[in-house]
Amino acid sequence: MLAYSLKRLLQLVVSTFGVVTLVFFTLRLIPGDAAAALAGDTITGEALERLREQMGLNKPILAQYLTYLWDLVTLRFGETITTGLPISGLLSQAFPITLSIALATITLSLIIAVPLGAMAAFMAHKGRKTLDNLITTAAMLADLMPSFWTGLVFLLFFSLMLGLFPASGMVSFDDPVTFLKRIALPVMVLSVTQIATMARITRTAVLEVLSEDYIRTARSLGWSEVRVLFRHALKNAALPIVTIVGLSFGSLLNGTVIVEFIFTIPGLGSLLVNGINSRDYQLVQTLIVFYALFFVSVNLVTDLIYKQIDPRVQL
Amino acid sequence: MTFMPVDTETVLRVQDLHTHFFTDTGIVKAVNGVSFDLLRGERVAIVGESGSGKSAMAMSLIRLLAFPGKIVSGRIDVAGNEVASLPESELNKIRGSLVGTVFQDPMSSLDPVMRVSDQMIPPVMRHLEVSHKEGEAIAERWLGRVGIPDAKLTIRAYPFEMSGGMRQRVMIAMALSCNPRLIIADEPTTALDVTIQAQIVELLKDLTAETGASMLFVTHDLGLVARFAHKVGVMYAGKLVELGPAADVFAQPRHPYTQGLLRSIPDAADGTRKRLFQIPGFPPDMRLPIVGCAFADRCAAVRDICRTEAPESTYRGVNHFASCWAPTGLDQSVVERQVKMPERIVEAELSPDPVRADALRSDVLEMNNIHKHFVRRSILPWTEAKTVHAVNGVSLRVKRGETLGIVGESGCGKSTVARLLLGLEEPTAGEIFINGSAQMVFQDPYSSFNPKMKIFDIIEEPLVVNGQSSRTERADKVCSLVSQVGLDQSFLGRYPNQLSGGQRQRVAIARALALDPSVVVADEPTSALDVSVRAQIVNLLCDLKDELGISFVFISHDLLTVRYISDRIAVMYLGEVVEYGPAAQIFDDPLHPYTRALLLAIPTPDPVREAARKIELVTGELPSPFVLQKGCAFASRCPKVADRCRTEKPVLRNFSRQRETACHYAA
């Protein structure tokens, strides 16, 4: 366990360093720089050069890189180039919102998808194909729907027609009920694909487990089908489900961009898009490093959960 | 065999059971009218080859059939419960309480993510209606009773922390924990080593005798039946073709199929090497309707009536029934037909005097003090690397045309030796000399073939790799190879999945012979095959040995077959050879205590001999391979262990001119 933690920590440092380096240099491959973006069409020539000097963009690229690395190690995220706001402040505002949406999506999806997938697998195992086909087809269809489309449909239906949830407005944590109502629509939109994926994965995993010998053993001891399915089969099928949850969690933090845009949520996704549009190296770099760290941490947690579920997993 | 049921209460009555599997490609009629009774305390063995419907029958008894299996008709009466028509909820009250079940593979039959306690205690609580504490006490008592040391500790363990033998003990404890009146055991020892198998069989025998539970025991090992059963039922194509008291069935088998099966096993006591009897052909496709007797096509005693009318089960002696038109089965007709049958029983010459032969033959293979260590290092530099001493100083020689058998339990390093011989692994130390080349035949031919390649390409492949012949030369060679292994040329265009297990193994042998090797290493080549097919492959290997003068290294845990095919035998234990010498001498007079224990553990298909034999079981299991034993590796399990054995390692030394053994006290 100790060896494993050390190994993973080392991995974390190495992969973060890789991401930092890659991001730093690729960002600078994009034509145009932050100064030009800031200046727009108004400032040109010498004035622009002066602006570059102010922003430290005239130094050799390697020097910029080293400065940046040192800042990161000393946890100085600095300010955005374009607006001059402290990045740590922006992050601490956006991150909780995105995190809440991601967590709510995962929870909602798990509650719906796992029983659905297990049910489908059970039916398929028993040879009762109708319900299985129904669930599988529905999952496939749901998976095919792009989020900008479901987003608009949900907006029309739940917000404009039924008036259940607000389509826009302030996002604040002050009042939990208002907050939940505000993020309900994005969560539902994001859940559609998540449910589809998770249900499919659950079905496959459970179906495989159901034909294992120990399931027959459990039945031979007199346990009912329901108990066999939920106590024995699901626990053994949990590893792929946990994997997909881990991956989804990572992608939910990135992939909410479109949904955040549709529902005007000031989350990490919006922050990133704005940063890229304005060539704000500092902001984009920091965000991506943040994503990378988060992704690696989620993976680590996933692996630790593996060990909890399946004692055979060697860490 | 001395135990007879004390009363005649019927625990299980099966009447005209039909179980079908409704698959996409047709209805597989797995069980086709099986009827029998089982009395209290009685042990019945159901034998048959794979596909005979024996497992489907056993699983029908408690309705544990997987989809698309279904009981179509028939009555199953378990102690007054009509199982076939019982609703699921009522059935669940019987499962685990009235009927205990033990399955084949202990490695996969326990839930891997649950502790033993979580799997064992809840059923006890439910069926016996006791508290968790009482349930735990009962579970621990049973674990102790099945021979698990430290039951209190083991009950907290996960299955993966236990050996196969221990897991099977847990399985048995689970099956027995609610005092069932009937135990259904589906090949309970097939996945275990011989010494462990012997322990488990003794355990089941003792426990059923103590508790008075009846037992239905499904197996393909006729030796086990002789050791274990009061009654035998032989299944073929979904029917019980013969049913009777074990002693009668073994002494006077009446159905040609039973007779064939019994003759296809090498005889341990018989020193002469006769050709093994083989049953030609294959079992019928159970999807197709069977007209007449299902065995007719493979039967040497077939008559006209066999092809049109199915024989009824008829009385052949006290409680002894057989379904055959010929009252005595093969016996009368077989003599005339022997001559015509290609699989005739031939008295082979006695193998030539090994001393004289030694002088004539040269060594084709020599291993000198081979070591193979597998090292597992941790990422932390201060922890010590773990080393498995898989092979620990093995020296072996094989002469031209000689067959060396390597026997030992799983984990003894015999397969590593095979891999070393072929150069698939580099030895950590020591040298291997091969005069010529070595080729391999694997245990499971199916997984050793590329499923997308035709048989022709599979056999041709080594020739292509070798690259020394033209296309037409290769085609000629492939054709001669297939006929050499007894296959028709029409097989060349087929894919591996279109062949039966025995045919695939023939292809594997043909592939191994393609480059004219001097040594063929066969790692468990017959263990995945059914008894009758096994005899075909063993006969083929013997023929090839005689015709081509190839040397074989035959690795197996099937001691009867090893003895039959080998000239010399090396017995391995924990990476070392503990005994080496001519096959017959080792079997007749084993020197090393481990060899003796192994030989005692093999059940022989003869109830009379089994009953007379006092089985001295080797206790315990293999010690951890991570710890290098200071003294004799076998010391922890040896019945004759002395202080010297624990401190001083015995070396393999000459005992007589031809025999070597590694024991301080061999005499």
mmCIF file of C-alpha atoms in Angstrom, chain A residues 2-4 6-7 10 124-129 212-225 227 231-233 235-236 307-314, chain B residues 24 59 63-67 88 92-93 95-96 99 101 103-105 108-114 118-119 122-123 126-127 158 160 171 174-175 186 378-380 382:
data_model
loop_
_atom_site.group_PDB
_atom_site.id
_atom_site.type_symbol
_atom_site.label_atom_id
_atom_site.label_comp_id
_atom_site.label_asym_id
_atom_site.label_seq_id
_atom_site.Cartn_x
_atom_site.Cartn_y
_atom_site.Cartn_z
ATOM 1 C CA LEU A 2 2.822 2.394 0.910
ATOM 2 C CA ALA A 3 4.765 1.434 -2.177
ATOM 3 C CA TYR A 4 1.646 1.929 -4.216
ATOM 4 C CA LEU A 6 4.488 6.462 -3.458
ATOM 5 C CA LYS A 7 4.334 5.159 -6.981
ATOM 6 C CA LEU A 10 5.419 10.031 -8.449
ATOM 7 C CA ALA A 124 -31.214 -11.072 -20.806
ATOM 8 C CA HIS A 125 -29.773 -13.838 -18.625
ATOM 9 C CA LYS A 126 -33.210 -15.375 -18.191
ATOM 10 C CA GLY A 127 -33.798 -15.206 -21.914
ATOM 11 C CA ARG A 128 -36.624 -12.692 -21.567
ATOM 12 C CA LYS A 129 -35.419 -10.471 -24.334
ATOM 13 C CA GLU A 212 -20.313 -17.151 -13.098
ATOM 14 C CA ASP A 213 -20.150 -20.230 -10.924
ATOM 15 C CA TYR A 214 -20.466 -18.356 -7.654
ATOM 16 C CA ILE A 215 -23.837 -16.981 -8.730
ATOM 17 C CA ARG A 216 -25.034 -20.550 -9.125
ATOM 18 C CA THR A 217 -23.565 -21.275 -5.690
ATOM 19 C CA ALA A 218 -25.545 -18.414 -4.198
ATOM 20 C CA ARG A 219 -28.702 -19.747 -5.803
ATOM 21 C CA SER A 220 -27.921 -23.248 -4.560
ATOM 22 C CA LEU A 221 -27.933 -21.854 -1.025
ATOM 23 C CA GLY A 222 -31.532 -20.797 -1.439
ATOM 24 C CA TRP A 223 -31.179 -17.074 -2.062
ATOM 25 C CA SER A 224 -33.859 -15.362 -4.097
ATOM 26 C CA GLU A 225 -33.137 -13.987 -7.546
ATOM 27 C CA ARG A 227 -30.811 -10.983 -3.525
ATOM 28 C CA ARG A 231 -25.887 -8.729 -3.332
ATOM 29 C CA HIS A 232 -23.679 -11.012 -5.374
ATOM 30 C CA ALA A 233 -23.856 -10.020 -9.019
ATOM 31 C CA LYS A 235 -20.944 -6.234 -6.200
ATOM 32 C CA ASN A 236 -18.855 -8.330 -8.529
ATOM 33 C CA LYS A 307 -9.379 -2.184 -3.554
ATOM 34 C CA GLN A 308 -12.354 -1.576 -1.292
ATOM 35 C CA ILE A 309 -14.738 -3.426 -3.584
ATOM 36 C CA ASP A 310 -12.493 -6.255 -4.668
ATOM 37 C CA PRO A 311 -9.949 -7.390 -2.110
ATOM 38 C CA ARG A 312 -8.076 -9.258 -4.832
ATOM 39 C CA VAL A 313 -6.951 -6.032 -6.489
ATOM 40 C CA GLN A 314 -3.237 -5.677 -6.020
ATOM 41 C CA ASP B 24 -31.036 -20.811 -31.105
ATOM 42 C CA MET B 59 -28.638 -29.550 -11.881
ATOM 43 C CA ARG B 63 -33.589 -26.678 -10.750
ATOM 44 C CA LEU B 64 -30.297 -24.841 -11.010
ATOM 45 C CA LEU B 65 -30.297 -25.034 -14.789
ATOM 46 C CA ALA B 66 -29.098 -21.943 -16.571
ATOM 47 C CA PHE B 67 -31.145 -20.462 -19.389
ATOM 48 C CA GLU B 88 -39.487 -20.633 -6.769
ATOM 49 C CA ASN B 92 -35.496 -21.637 -2.172
ATOM 50 C CA LYS B 93 -36.427 -23.115 1.192
ATOM 51 C CA ARG B 95 -32.019 -25.285 -1.661
ATOM 52 C CA GLY B 96 -29.195 -25.149 0.812
ATOM 53 C CA VAL B 99 -30.279 -30.252 -0.561
ATOM 54 C CA THR B 101 -24.664 -28.649 -3.562
ATOM 55 C CA PHE B 103 -19.643 -27.654 -7.539
ATOM 56 C CA GLN B 104 -16.753 -28.514 -9.742
ATOM 57 C CA ASP B 105 -14.372 -25.619 -9.657
ATOM 58 C CA SER B 108 -14.751 -19.937 -9.226
ATOM 59 C CA SER B 109 -17.576 -21.279 -7.099
ATOM 60 C CA LEU B 110 -17.125 -18.984 -4.133
ATOM 61 C CA ASP B 111 -17.979 -15.298 -4.381
ATOM 62 C CA PRO B 112 -14.562 -13.641 -4.755
ATOM 63 C CA VAL B 113 -15.489 -10.333 -3.148
ATOM 64 C CA MET B 114 -17.172 -11.710 -0.037
ATOM 65 C CA ASP B 118 -20.589 -13.478 4.731
ATOM 66 C CA GLN B 119 -21.224 -16.364 2.385
ATOM 67 C CA PRO B 122 -26.531 -15.894 6.341
ATOM 68 C CA PRO B 123 -27.776 -19.154 4.779
ATOM 69 C CA ARG B 126 -32.052 -18.353 7.342
ATOM 70 C CA HIS B 127 -32.475 -22.108 7.041
ATOM 71 C CA TYR B 158 -11.550 -14.125 1.349
ATOM 72 C CA PHE B 160 -8.613 -15.858 -2.965
ATOM 73 C CA MET B 171 -17.736 -25.355 -0.366
ATOM 74 C CA MET B 174 -21.339 -24.615 3.128
ATOM 75 C CA ALA B 175 -23.240 -27.448 1.480
ATOM 76 C CA ASP B 186 -20.930 -32.030 -9.609
ATOM 77 C CA SER B 378 8.871 -4.133 -5.164
ATOM 78 C CA ILE B 379 9.272 -0.477 -6.122
ATOM 79 C CA LEU B 380 10.543 0.316 -2.613
ATOM 80 C CA TRP B 382 14.530 -1.259 0.916
#
